mmCIF file with all atom_site columns, C-alpha atoms in Angstrom:
data_model
loop_
_atom_site.group_PDB
_atom_site.id
_atom_site.type_symbol
_atom_site.label_atom_id
_atom_site.label_alt_id
_atom_site.label_comp_id
_atom_site.label_asym_id
_atom_site.label_entity_id
_atom_site.label_seq_id
_atom_site.pdbx_PDB_ins_code
_atom_site.Cartn_x
_atom_site.Cartn_y
_atom_site.Cartn_z
_atom_site.occupancy
_atom_site.B_iso_or_equiv
_atom_site.pdbx_formal_charge
_atom_site.auth_seq_id
_atom_site.auth_comp_id
_atom_site.auth_asym_id
_atom_site.auth_atom_id
_atom_site.pdbx_PDB_model_num
ATOM 1   C CA . GLN V 1 1   ? -0.075  0.063  -0.121  1.00 0.00 ? 1   GLN V CA 1
ATOM 2   C CA . VAL V 1 2   ? 1.031   3.591  -0.325  1.00 0.00 ? 2   VAL V CA 1
ATOM 3   C CA . GLN V 1 3   ? 3.246   4.730  2.101   1.00 0.00 ? 3   GLN V CA 1
ATOM 4   C CA . LEU V 1 4   ? 4.712   8.030  3.190   1.00 0.00 ? 4   LEU V CA 1
ATOM 5   C CA . VAL V 1 5   ? 7.438   8.027  5.951   1.00 0.00 ? 5   VAL V CA 1
ATOM 6   C CA . GLN V 1 6   ? 8.855   11.296 7.555   1.00 0.00 ? 6   GLN V CA 1
ATOM 7   C CA . SER V 1 7   ? 11.493  12.429 9.514   1.00 0.00 ? 7   SER V CA 1
ATOM 8   C CA . GLY V 1 8   ? 11.628  12.678 13.020  1.00 0.00 ? 8   GLY V CA 1
ATOM 9   C CA . ALA V 1 9   ? 10.909  15.527 15.534  1.00 0.00 ? 9   ALA V CA 1
ATOM 10  C CA . GLU V 1 10  ? 13.155  18.235 15.733  1.00 0.00 ? 10  GLU V CA 1
ATOM 11  C CA . VAL V 1 11  ? 14.016  20.892 18.222  1.00 0.00 ? 11  VAL V CA 1
ATOM 12  C CA . LYS V 1 12  ? 15.374  24.279 16.617  1.00 0.00 ? 12  LYS V CA 1
ATOM 13  C CA . LYS V 1 13  ? 16.315  27.772 17.828  1.00 0.00 ? 13  LYS V CA 1
ATOM 14  C CA . PRO V 1 14  ? 14.482  30.827 16.546  1.00 0.00 ? 14  PRO V CA 1
ATOM 15  C CA . GLY V 1 15  ? 16.067  31.897 13.468  1.00 0.00 ? 15  GLY V CA 1
ATOM 16  C CA . ALA V 1 16  ? 17.332  28.467 12.531  1.00 0.00 ? 16  ALA V CA 1
ATOM 17  C CA . SER V 1 17  ? 16.325  26.408 9.719   1.00 0.00 ? 17  SER V CA 1
ATOM 18  C CA . VAL V 1 18  ? 14.726  22.883 9.585   1.00 0.00 ? 18  VAL V CA 1
ATOM 19  C CA . LYS V 1 19  ? 14.412  20.369 6.796   1.00 0.00 ? 19  LYS V CA 1
ATOM 20  C CA . VAL V 1 20  ? 11.967  17.722 6.891   1.00 0.00 ? 20  VAL V CA 1
ATOM 21  C CA . SER V 1 21  ? 12.037  14.573 4.703   1.00 0.00 ? 21  SER V CA 1
ATOM 22  C CA . CYS V 1 22  ? 9.223   12.337 3.469   1.00 0.00 ? 22  CYS V CA 1
ATOM 23  C CA . LYS V 1 23  ? 9.964   8.997  1.443   1.00 0.00 ? 23  LYS V CA 1
ATOM 24  C CA . ALA V 1 24  ? 7.448   7.625  -0.522  1.00 0.00 ? 24  ALA V CA 1
ATOM 25  C CA . SER V 1 25  ? 6.737   4.102  -1.632  1.00 0.00 ? 25  SER V CA 1
ATOM 26  C CA . ASN V 1 26  ? 4.373   1.739  -3.570  1.00 0.00 ? 26  ASN V CA 1
ATOM 27  C CA . TYR V 1 27  ? 3.728   4.087  -6.302  1.00 0.00 ? 27  TYR V CA 1
ATOM 28  C CA . THR V 1 28  ? 4.890   5.824  -9.438  1.00 0.00 ? 28  THR V CA 1
ATOM 29  C CA . PHE V 1 29  ? 6.606   8.991  -7.394  1.00 0.00 ? 29  PHE V CA 1
ATOM 30  C CA . THR V 1 30  ? 6.663   11.116 -10.651 1.00 0.00 ? 30  THR V CA 1
ATOM 31  C CA . SER V 1 31  ? 2.809   10.619 -11.127 1.00 0.00 ? 31  SER V CA 1
ATOM 32  C CA . TYR V 1 32  ? 1.850   12.660 -8.352  1.00 0.00 ? 32  TYR V CA 1
ATOM 33  C CA . GLY V 1 33  ? 2.473   15.664 -6.569  1.00 0.00 ? 33  GLY V CA 1
ATOM 34  C CA . ILE V 1 34  ? 3.307   16.261 -2.618  1.00 0.00 ? 34  ILE V CA 1
ATOM 35  C CA . SER V 1 35  ? 1.669   18.740 -0.528  1.00 0.00 ? 35  SER V CA 1
ATOM 36  C CA . TRP V 1 36  ? 2.933   20.226 2.773   1.00 0.00 ? 36  TRP V CA 1
ATOM 37  C CA . VAL V 1 37  ? 0.395   20.946 5.457   1.00 0.00 ? 37  VAL V CA 1
ATOM 38  C CA . ARG V 1 38  ? 1.082   22.053 9.303   1.00 0.00 ? 38  ARG V CA 1
ATOM 39  C CA . GLN V 1 39  ? -0.860  21.933 12.199  1.00 0.00 ? 39  GLN V CA 1
ATOM 40  C CA . ALA V 1 40  ? 0.211   24.185 15.197  1.00 0.00 ? 40  ALA V CA 1
ATOM 41  C CA . PRO V 1 41  ? -0.666  22.834 18.690  1.00 0.00 ? 41  PRO V CA 1
ATOM 42  C CA . GLY V 1 42  ? -4.525  22.506 19.169  1.00 0.00 ? 42  GLY V CA 1
ATOM 43  C CA . GLN V 1 43  ? -5.253  24.590 15.808  1.00 0.00 ? 43  GLN V CA 1
ATOM 44  C CA . GLY V 1 44  ? -6.506  23.601 12.534  1.00 0.00 ? 44  GLY V CA 1
ATOM 45  C CA . LEU V 1 45  ? -4.698  22.351 9.194   1.00 0.00 ? 45  LEU V CA 1
ATOM 46  C CA . GLU V 1 46  ? -2.722  24.907 7.228   1.00 0.00 ? 46  GLU V CA 1
ATOM 47  C CA . TRP V 1 47  ? -1.615  24.301 3.596   1.00 0.00 ? 47  TRP V CA 1
ATOM 48  C CA . MET V 1 48  ? 1.924   25.224 3.196   1.00 0.00 ? 48  MET V CA 1
ATOM 49  C CA . GLY V 1 49  ? 2.449   24.335 -0.541  1.00 0.00 ? 49  GLY V CA 1
ATOM 50  C CA . TRP V 1 50  ? 2.843   21.758 -3.156  1.00 0.00 ? 50  TRP V CA 1
ATOM 51  C CA . ILE V 1 51  ? 5.608   20.461 -5.544  1.00 0.00 ? 51  ILE V CA 1
ATOM 52  C CA . SER V 1 52  ? 5.185   18.297 -8.710  1.00 0.00 ? 52  SER V CA 1
ATOM 53  C CA . ALA V 1 53  ? 7.308   15.235 -8.197  1.00 0.00 ? 53  ALA V CA 1
ATOM 54  C CA . TYR V 1 54  ? 7.113   15.062 -12.194 1.00 0.00 ? 54  TYR V CA 1
ATOM 55  C CA . ASN V 1 55  ? 8.852   18.401 -13.064 1.00 0.00 ? 55  ASN V CA 1
ATOM 56  C CA . GLY V 1 56  ? 9.309   20.197 -9.737  1.00 0.00 ? 56  GLY V CA 1
ATOM 57  C CA . HIS V 1 57  ? 7.012   22.804 -10.172 1.00 0.00 ? 57  HIS V CA 1
ATOM 58  C CA . THR V 1 58  ? 5.888   24.349 -6.766  1.00 0.00 ? 58  THR V CA 1
ATOM 59  C CA . ASN V 1 59  ? 3.179   26.536 -5.501  1.00 0.00 ? 59  ASN V CA 1
ATOM 60  C CA . TYR V 1 60  ? 3.753   28.022 -2.130  1.00 0.00 ? 60  TYR V CA 1
ATOM 61  C CA . ALA V 1 61  ? 1.096   29.536 0.376   1.00 0.00 ? 61  ALA V CA 1
ATOM 62  C CA . GLN V 1 62  ? 1.737   33.392 0.518   1.00 0.00 ? 62  GLN V CA 1
ATOM 63  C CA . LYS V 1 63  ? 2.126   33.393 4.121   1.00 0.00 ? 63  LYS V CA 1
ATOM 64  C CA . ILE V 1 64  ? 5.673   31.430 4.251   1.00 0.00 ? 64  ILE V CA 1
ATOM 65  C CA . GLN V 1 65  ? 6.726   32.563 0.452   1.00 0.00 ? 65  GLN V CA 1
ATOM 66  C CA . GLY V 1 66  ? 10.208  33.291 0.883   1.00 0.00 ? 66  GLY V CA 1
ATOM 67  C CA . ARG V 1 67  ? 10.947  31.140 3.827   1.00 0.00 ? 67  ARG V CA 1
ATOM 68  C CA . VAL V 1 68  ? 10.137  28.034 2.498   1.00 0.00 ? 68  VAL V CA 1
ATOM 69  C CA . THR V 1 69  ? 11.698  25.590 -0.297  1.00 0.00 ? 69  THR V CA 1
ATOM 70  C CA . MET V 1 70  ? 10.157  22.238 -1.424  1.00 0.00 ? 70  MET V CA 1
ATOM 71  C CA . THR V 1 71  ? 12.156  19.915 -3.295  1.00 0.00 ? 71  THR V CA 1
ATOM 72  C CA . THR V 1 72  ? 12.202  16.185 -4.664  1.00 0.00 ? 72  THR V CA 1
ATOM 73  C CA . ASP V 1 73  ? 14.850  13.599 -5.334  1.00 0.00 ? 73  ASP V CA 1
ATOM 74  C CA . THR V 1 74  ? 13.206  11.038 -7.675  1.00 0.00 ? 74  THR V CA 1
ATOM 75  C CA . SER V 1 75  ? 16.207  8.588  -7.489  1.00 0.00 ? 75  SER V CA 1
ATOM 76  C CA . THR V 1 76  ? 15.349  8.195  -3.772  1.00 0.00 ? 76  THR V CA 1
ATOM 77  C CA . ARG V 1 77  ? 11.643  8.888  -3.904  1.00 0.00 ? 77  ARG V CA 1
ATOM 78  C CA . THR V 1 78  ? 11.748  11.424 -1.280  1.00 0.00 ? 78  THR V CA 1
ATOM 79  C CA . ALA V 1 79  ? 10.538  14.937 -0.948  1.00 0.00 ? 79  ALA V CA 1
ATOM 80  C CA . TYR V 1 80  ? 11.882  17.740 1.508   1.00 0.00 ? 80  TYR V CA 1
ATOM 81  C CA . MET V 1 81  ? 10.517  20.677 2.751   1.00 0.00 ? 81  MET V CA 1
ATOM 82  C CA . GLU V 1 82  ? 12.967  23.430 4.170   1.00 0.00 ? 82  GLU V CA 1
ATOM 83  C CA . LEU V 1 83  ? 11.426  26.410 6.430   1.00 0.00 ? 83  LEU V CA 1
ATOM 84  C CA . ARG V 1 84  ? 14.226  29.175 7.262   1.00 0.00 ? 84  ARG V CA 1
ATOM 85  C CA . SER V 1 85  ? 14.090  31.876 9.572   1.00 0.00 ? 85  SER V CA 1
ATOM 86  C CA . LEU V 1 86  ? 12.207  29.856 12.236  1.00 0.00 ? 86  LEU V CA 1
ATOM 87  C CA . ARG V 1 87  ? 9.920   31.457 14.588  1.00 0.00 ? 87  ARG V CA 1
ATOM 88  C CA . SER V 1 88  ? 7.978   30.464 17.616  1.00 0.00 ? 88  SER V CA 1
ATOM 89  C CA . ASP V 1 89  ? 4.822   30.424 15.967  1.00 0.00 ? 89  ASP V CA 1
ATOM 90  C CA . ASP V 1 90  ? 6.442   27.705 13.280  1.00 0.00 ? 90  ASP V CA 1
ATOM 91  C CA . THR V 1 91  ? 5.953   25.226 16.070  1.00 0.00 ? 91  THR V CA 1
ATOM 92  C CA . ALA V 1 92  ? 3.665   22.618 14.548  1.00 0.00 ? 92  ALA V CA 1
ATOM 93  C CA . VAL V 1 93  ? 3.400   19.096 13.498  1.00 0.00 ? 93  VAL V CA 1
ATOM 94  C CA . TYR V 1 94  ? 4.368   19.045 9.735   1.00 0.00 ? 94  TYR V CA 1
ATOM 95  C CA . TYR V 1 95  ? 2.941   16.420 7.489   1.00 0.00 ? 95  TYR V CA 1
ATOM 96  C CA . CYS V 1 96  ? 3.512   15.420 3.847   1.00 0.00 ? 96  CYS V CA 1
ATOM 97  C CA . ALA V 1 97  ? 0.512   14.106 1.565   1.00 0.00 ? 97  ALA V CA 1
ATOM 98  C CA . ARG V 1 98  ? 0.444   12.774 -1.745  1.00 0.00 ? 98  ARG V CA 1
ATOM 99  C CA . GLY V 1 99  ? -1.352  15.060 -4.092  1.00 0.00 ? 99  GLY V CA 1
ATOM 100 C CA . ALA V 1 100 ? -3.429  13.086 -6.829  1.00 0.00 ? 100 ALA V CA 1
ATOM 101 C CA . TRP V 1 101 ? -5.351  14.787 -9.697  1.00 0.00 ? 101 TRP V CA 1
ATOM 102 C CA . GLY V 1 102 ? -8.957  13.292 -10.005 1.00 0.00 ? 102 GLY V CA 1
ATOM 103 C CA . GLY V 1 103 ? -9.737  14.559 -13.481 1.00 0.00 ? 103 GLY V CA 1
ATOM 104 C CA . ARG V 1 104 ? -11.349 17.519 -11.984 1.00 0.00 ? 104 ARG V CA 1
ATOM 105 C CA . SER V 1 105 ? -9.410  18.682 -8.968  1.00 0.00 ? 105 SER V CA 1
ATOM 106 C CA . TRP V 1 106 ? -6.674  18.004 -6.625  1.00 0.00 ? 106 TRP V CA 1
ATOM 107 C CA . ARG V 1 107 ? -6.790  15.621 -3.415  1.00 0.00 ? 107 ARG V CA 1
ATOM 108 C CA . ASN V 1 108 ? -4.434  14.687 -0.803  1.00 0.00 ? 108 ASN V CA 1
ATOM 109 C CA . ASP V 1 109 ? -5.068  11.050 -0.148  1.00 0.00 ? 109 ASP V CA 1
ATOM 110 C CA . TYR V 1 110 ? -2.464  9.648  1.608   1.00 0.00 ? 110 TYR V CA 1
ATOM 111 C CA . TRP V 1 111 ? -0.582  11.334 4.367   1.00 0.00 ? 111 TRP V CA 1
ATOM 112 C CA . GLY V 1 112 ? 2.474   10.818 6.259   1.00 0.00 ? 112 GLY V CA 1
ATOM 113 C CA . GLN V 1 113 ? 2.809   10.276 10.048  1.00 0.00 ? 113 GLN V CA 1
ATOM 114 C CA . GLY V 1 114 ? 3.869   13.741 11.062  1.00 0.00 ? 114 GLY V CA 1
ATOM 115 C CA . THR V 1 115 ? 6.955   15.362 12.262  1.00 0.00 ? 115 THR V CA 1
ATOM 116 C CA . PRO V 1 116 ? 6.805   17.814 15.219  1.00 0.00 ? 116 PRO V CA 1
ATOM 117 C CA . VAL V 1 117 ? 9.158   20.767 14.952  1.00 0.00 ? 117 VAL V CA 1
ATOM 118 C CA . ILE V 1 118 ? 9.394   22.682 18.368  1.00 0.00 ? 118 ILE V CA 1
ATOM 119 C CA . VAL V 1 119 ? 10.871  26.139 18.150  1.00 0.00 ? 119 VAL V CA 1
ATOM 120 C CA . SER V 1 120 ? 12.035  27.421 21.342  1.00 0.00 ? 120 SER V CA 1
ATOM 121 C CA . SER V 1 121 ? 15.196  29.294 22.692  1.00 0.00 ? 121 SER V CA 1
ATOM 122 C CA . SER E 2 1   ? -11.429 36.025 0.329   1.00 0.00 ? 1   SER E CA 1
ATOM 123 C CA . ASP E 2 2   ? -9.903  32.827 0.388   1.00 0.00 ? 2   ASP E CA 1
ATOM 124 C CA . GLU E 2 3   ? -11.499 31.716 3.774   1.00 0.00 ? 3   GLU E CA 1
ATOM 125 C CA . LEU E 2 4   ? -13.456 28.368 4.083   1.00 0.00 ? 4   LEU E CA 1
ATOM 126 C CA . ILE E 2 5   ? -15.901 28.685 7.169   1.00 0.00 ? 5   ILE E CA 1
ATOM 127 C CA . GLN E 2 6   ? -17.030 25.977 9.036   1.00 0.00 ? 6   GLN E CA 1
ATOM 128 C CA . PRO E 2 7   ? -19.128 25.773 12.510  1.00 0.00 ? 7   PRO E CA 1
ATOM 129 C CA . PRO E 2 8   ? -16.836 25.055 15.305  1.00 0.00 ? 8   PRO E CA 1
ATOM 130 C CA . SER E 2 9   ? -18.710 22.263 16.732  1.00 0.00 ? 9   SER E CA 1
ATOM 131 C CA . VAL E 2 10  ? -21.692 19.632 15.907  1.00 0.00 ? 10  VAL E CA 1
ATOM 132 C CA . SER E 2 11  ? -23.249 17.075 18.336  1.00 0.00 ? 11  SER E CA 1
ATOM 133 C CA . VAL E 2 12  ? -24.951 14.243 16.833  1.00 0.00 ? 12  VAL E CA 1
ATOM 134 C CA . SER E 2 13  ? -26.696 11.206 18.881  1.00 0.00 ? 13  SER E CA 1
ATOM 135 C CA . PRO E 2 14  ? -25.588 7.662  17.675  1.00 0.00 ? 14  PRO E CA 1
ATOM 136 C CA . GLY E 2 15  ? -27.584 6.591  14.741  1.00 0.00 ? 15  GLY E CA 1
ATOM 137 C CA . GLN E 2 16  ? -28.629 10.053 13.698  1.00 0.00 ? 16  GLN E CA 1
ATOM 138 C CA . THR E 2 17  ? -27.417 12.019 10.568  1.00 0.00 ? 17  THR E CA 1
ATOM 139 C CA . ALA E 2 18  ? -24.464 14.724 11.276  1.00 0.00 ? 18  ALA E CA 1
ATOM 140 C CA . SER E 2 19  ? -24.268 17.467 8.678   1.00 0.00 ? 19  SER E CA 1
ATOM 141 C CA . ILE E 2 20  ? -21.278 19.776 8.559   1.00 0.00 ? 20  ILE E CA 1
ATOM 142 C CA . THR E 2 21  ? -20.898 23.019 6.273   1.00 0.00 ? 21  THR E CA 1
ATOM 143 C CA . CYS E 2 22  ? -18.016 24.566 4.608   1.00 0.00 ? 22  CYS E CA 1
ATOM 144 C CA . SER E 2 23  ? -18.812 28.013 3.306   1.00 0.00 ? 23  SER E CA 1
ATOM 145 C CA . GLY E 2 24  ? -16.617 30.163 1.105   1.00 0.00 ? 24  GLY E CA 1
ATOM 146 C CA . ASP E 2 25  ? -16.498 32.959 -1.788  1.00 0.00 ? 25  ASP E CA 1
ATOM 147 C CA . LYS E 2 26  ? -16.442 31.348 -5.576  1.00 0.00 ? 26  LYS E CA 1
ATOM 148 C CA . LEU E 2 27  ? -16.780 27.639 -3.904  1.00 0.00 ? 27  LEU E CA 1
ATOM 149 C CA . ASP E 2 28  ? -19.121 27.006 -6.521  1.00 0.00 ? 28  ASP E CA 1
ATOM 150 C CA . HIS E 2 29  ? -16.644 27.234 -9.025  1.00 0.00 ? 29  HIS E CA 1
ATOM 151 C CA . LYS E 2 30  ? -13.960 24.976 -6.896  1.00 0.00 ? 30  LYS E CA 1
ATOM 152 C CA . TYR E 2 31  ? -14.317 21.235 -5.714  1.00 0.00 ? 31  TYR E CA 1
ATOM 153 C CA . THR E 2 32  ? -13.996 20.447 -2.339  1.00 0.00 ? 32  THR E CA 1
ATOM 154 C CA . CYS E 2 33  ? -12.243 17.753 -0.441  1.00 0.00 ? 33  CYS E CA 1
ATOM 155 C CA . TRP E 2 34  ? -13.142 16.731 3.405   1.00 0.00 ? 34  TRP E CA 1
ATOM 156 C CA . TYR E 2 35  ? -10.878 15.191 5.650   1.00 0.00 ? 35  TYR E CA 1
ATOM 157 C CA . GLN E 2 36  ? -11.385 13.300 9.126   1.00 0.00 ? 36  GLN E CA 1
ATOM 158 C CA . GLN E 2 37  ? -8.846  13.595 11.555  1.00 0.00 ? 37  GLN E CA 1
ATOM 159 C CA . LYS E 2 38  ? -8.741  11.927 15.174  1.00 0.00 ? 38  LYS E CA 1
ATOM 160 C CA . PRO E 2 39  ? -6.613  12.948 18.021  1.00 0.00 ? 39  PRO E CA 1
ATOM 161 C CA . GLY E 2 40  ? -3.265  12.204 17.452  1.00 0.00 ? 40  GLY E CA 1
ATOM 162 C CA . GLN E 2 41  ? -3.627  10.764 14.083  1.00 0.00 ? 41  GLN E CA 1
ATOM 163 C CA . SER E 2 42  ? -2.846  11.968 10.465  1.00 0.00 ? 42  SER E CA 1
ATOM 164 C CA . PRO E 2 43  ? -6.087  13.226 8.536   1.00 0.00 ? 43  PRO E CA 1
ATOM 165 C CA . VAL E 2 44  ? -7.823  10.569 6.389   1.00 0.00 ? 44  VAL E CA 1
ATOM 166 C CA . LEU E 2 45  ? -9.466  11.735 3.194   1.00 0.00 ? 45  LEU E CA 1
ATOM 167 C CA . VAL E 2 46  ? -13.219 11.099 3.185   1.00 0.00 ? 46  VAL E CA 1
ATOM 168 C CA . ILE E 2 47  ? -14.594 12.920 0.295   1.00 0.00 ? 47  ILE E CA 1
ATOM 169 C CA . TYR E 2 48  ? -12.896 14.357 -3.132  1.00 0.00 ? 48  TYR E CA 1
ATOM 170 C CA . GLU E 2 49  ? -14.424 16.303 -5.960  1.00 0.00 ? 49  GLU E CA 1
ATOM 171 C CA . ASP E 2 50  ? -17.246 17.503 -3.615  1.00 0.00 ? 50  ASP E CA 1
ATOM 172 C CA . THR E 2 51  ? -19.370 13.880 -3.970  1.00 0.00 ? 51  THR E CA 1
ATOM 173 C CA . GLU E 2 52  ? -16.629 11.276 -4.336  1.00 0.00 ? 52  GLU E CA 1
ATOM 174 C CA . ARG E 2 53  ? -16.045 8.575  -1.777  1.00 0.00 ? 53  ARG E CA 1
ATOM 175 C CA . PRO E 2 54  ? -12.285 6.975  -2.022  1.00 0.00 ? 54  PRO E CA 1
ATOM 176 C CA . SER E 2 55  ? -12.259 3.216  -1.714  1.00 0.00 ? 55  SER E CA 1
ATOM 177 C CA . GLY E 2 56  ? -12.299 2.039  2.043   1.00 0.00 ? 56  GLY E CA 1
ATOM 178 C CA . ILE E 2 57  ? -14.376 4.669  3.261   1.00 0.00 ? 57  ILE E CA 1
ATOM 179 C CA . PRO E 2 58  ? -18.009 3.787  4.705   1.00 0.00 ? 58  PRO E CA 1
ATOM 180 C CA . GLU E 2 59  ? -20.925 4.705  2.481   1.00 0.00 ? 59  GLU E CA 1
ATOM 181 C CA . ARG E 2 60  ? -22.447 6.791  5.202   1.00 0.00 ? 60  ARG E CA 1
ATOM 182 C CA . PHE E 2 61  ? -20.191 9.600  4.424   1.00 0.00 ? 61  PHE E CA 1
ATOM 183 C CA . SER E 2 62  ? -21.413 11.510 1.848   1.00 0.00 ? 62  SER E CA 1
ATOM 184 C CA . GLY E 2 63  ? -20.715 15.153 0.268   1.00 0.00 ? 63  GLY E CA 1
ATOM 185 C CA . SER E 2 64  ? -22.676 17.736 -1.661  1.00 0.00 ? 64  SER E CA 1
ATOM 186 C CA . LYS E 2 65  ? -22.604 21.310 -2.560  1.00 0.00 ? 65  LYS E CA 1
ATOM 187 C CA . SER E 2 66  ? -25.008 24.286 -3.289  1.00 0.00 ? 66  SER E CA 1
ATOM 188 C CA . GLY E 2 67  ? -23.764 27.354 -4.374  1.00 0.00 ? 67  GLY E CA 1
ATOM 189 C CA . ASN E 2 68  ? -20.978 28.532 -2.041  1.00 0.00 ? 68  ASN E CA 1
ATOM 190 C CA . THR E 2 69  ? -21.546 25.717 0.366   1.00 0.00 ? 69  THR E CA 1
ATOM 191 C CA . ALA E 2 70  ? -20.391 22.574 0.644   1.00 0.00 ? 70  ALA E CA 1
ATOM 192 C CA . THR E 2 71  ? -21.736 19.869 3.098   1.00 0.00 ? 71  THR E CA 1
ATOM 193 C CA . LEU E 2 72  ? -20.136 16.549 4.508   1.00 0.00 ? 72  LEU E CA 1
ATOM 194 C CA . SER E 2 73  ? -23.023 14.137 5.819   1.00 0.00 ? 73  SER E CA 1
ATOM 195 C CA . ILE E 2 74  ? -22.665 11.194 8.044   1.00 0.00 ? 74  ILE E CA 1
ATOM 196 C CA . SER E 2 75  ? -25.727 9.280  8.075   1.00 0.00 ? 75  SER E CA 1
ATOM 197 C CA . GLY E 2 76  ? -26.229 6.580  11.016  1.00 0.00 ? 76  GLY E CA 1
ATOM 198 C CA . THR E 2 77  ? -23.487 8.107  13.027  1.00 0.00 ? 77  THR E CA 1
ATOM 199 C CA . GLN E 2 78  ? -21.009 5.913  15.147  1.00 0.00 ? 78  GLN E CA 1
ATOM 200 C CA . ALA E 2 79  ? -19.376 6.794  18.034  1.00 0.00 ? 79  ALA E CA 1
ATOM 201 C CA . MET E 2 80  ? -15.664 5.850  16.039  1.00 0.00 ? 80  MET E CA 1
ATOM 202 C CA . ASP E 2 81  ? -17.046 8.999  13.581  1.00 0.00 ? 81  ASP E CA 1
ATOM 203 C CA . GLU E 2 82  ? -16.115 11.369 16.581  1.00 0.00 ? 82  GLU E CA 1
ATOM 204 C CA . ALA E 2 83  ? -13.229 13.363 15.348  1.00 0.00 ? 83  ALA E CA 1
ATOM 205 C CA . ASP E 2 84  ? -12.481 16.854 13.925  1.00 0.00 ? 84  ASP E CA 1
ATOM 206 C CA . TYR E 2 85  ? -13.250 17.390 10.028  1.00 0.00 ? 85  TYR E CA 1
ATOM 207 C CA . PHE E 2 86  ? -11.864 20.086 7.672   1.00 0.00 ? 86  PHE E CA 1
ATOM 208 C CA . CYS E 2 87  ? -12.995 21.047 4.162   1.00 0.00 ? 87  CYS E CA 1
ATOM 209 C CA . GLN E 2 88  ? -10.473 21.842 1.408   1.00 0.00 ? 88  GLN E CA 1
ATOM 210 C CA . ALA E 2 89  ? -10.741 23.487 -1.841  1.00 0.00 ? 89  ALA E CA 1
ATOM 211 C CA . TRP E 2 90  ? -8.259  24.129 -4.491  1.00 0.00 ? 90  TRP E CA 1
ATOM 212 C CA . ASP E 2 91  ? -7.631  26.848 -6.545  1.00 0.00 ? 91  ASP E CA 1
ATOM 213 C CA . SER E 2 92  ? -4.964  27.225 -9.153  1.00 0.00 ? 92  SER E CA 1
ATOM 214 C CA . SER E 2 93  ? -2.569  24.294 -7.401  1.00 0.00 ? 93  SER E CA 1
ATOM 215 C CA . ALA E 2 94  ? -3.342  26.282 -3.988  1.00 0.00 ? 94  ALA E CA 1
ATOM 216 C CA . GLY E 2 95  ? -5.254  24.301 -1.282  1.00 0.00 ? 95  GLY E CA 1
ATOM 217 C CA . VAL E 2 96  ? -6.989  26.039 1.292   1.00 0.00 ? 96  VAL E CA 1
ATOM 218 C CA . PHE E 2 97  ? -8.334  24.372 4.576   1.00 0.00 ? 97  PHE E CA 1
ATOM 219 C CA . GLY E 2 98  ? -11.314 25.327 6.104   1.00 0.00 ? 98  GLY E CA 1
ATOM 220 C CA . THR E 2 99  ? -11.520 26.270 9.911   1.00 0.00 ? 99  THR E CA 1
ATOM 221 C CA . GLY E 2 100 ? -12.541 22.722 11.273  1.00 0.00 ? 100 GLY E CA 1
ATOM 222 C CA . THR E 2 101 ? -15.317 21.226 12.778  1.00 0.00 ? 101 THR E CA 1
ATOM 223 C CA . LYS E 2 102 ? -15.390 18.939 15.830  1.00 0.00 ? 102 LYS E CA 1
ATOM 224 C CA . VAL E 2 103 ? -18.114 16.337 15.617  1.00 0.00 ? 103 VAL E CA 1
ATOM 225 C CA . THR E 2 104 ? -19.162 15.118 19.073  1.00 0.00 ? 104 THR E CA 1
ATOM 226 C CA . VAL E 2 105 ? -21.438 11.836 19.246  1.00 0.00 ? 105 VAL E CA 1
ATOM 227 C CA . LEU E 2 106 ? -23.423 12.140 22.213  1.00 0.00 ? 106 LEU E CA 1
#
């Protein structure tokens, strides 16, 4: 079955960077996209952006544009999300999710287990 | 505005129907997904393209849309359906989530 396995929890100081990985298996990696979504403690889901694993095209949420970079490595079937200049309000669980085109719209049909990122001095 | 507004909470008795709404500007021109999230777990897709149900999702979950409001309905609600539910709409490869609704099965 489709699996997305994310890297482990991170603790970072304000101003630092974090890079979270998401390794995909059991599907054709380049036929789908990867979305990144975060959830602050006790809060809702926040869409961060999306990358096509086919051609590397990206689309980032305006709120974090300039601080985020999403990439993929097709040789290892792994997606990465790097967030820079971390602030305390970046503390959240970060999820990757497979982006599938259903013929009329996108959907995130499989999700990773989540990576907690804590930003604290 | 890209905001998708959901009621913060919905309560339902076991066996009854729970309805969760998701309202937003221009939603009539977009397709909506719905996700279920239980505490400590990753979200699960339960509806996509307004009305489609992924394989493995029980038939009691259904979606509909009228104008700028999408609705997730859970018929014959069971205790296991108690969770947070989020809508999502896509616009030019950007996906916006709704504010989320906590469903409580009393």
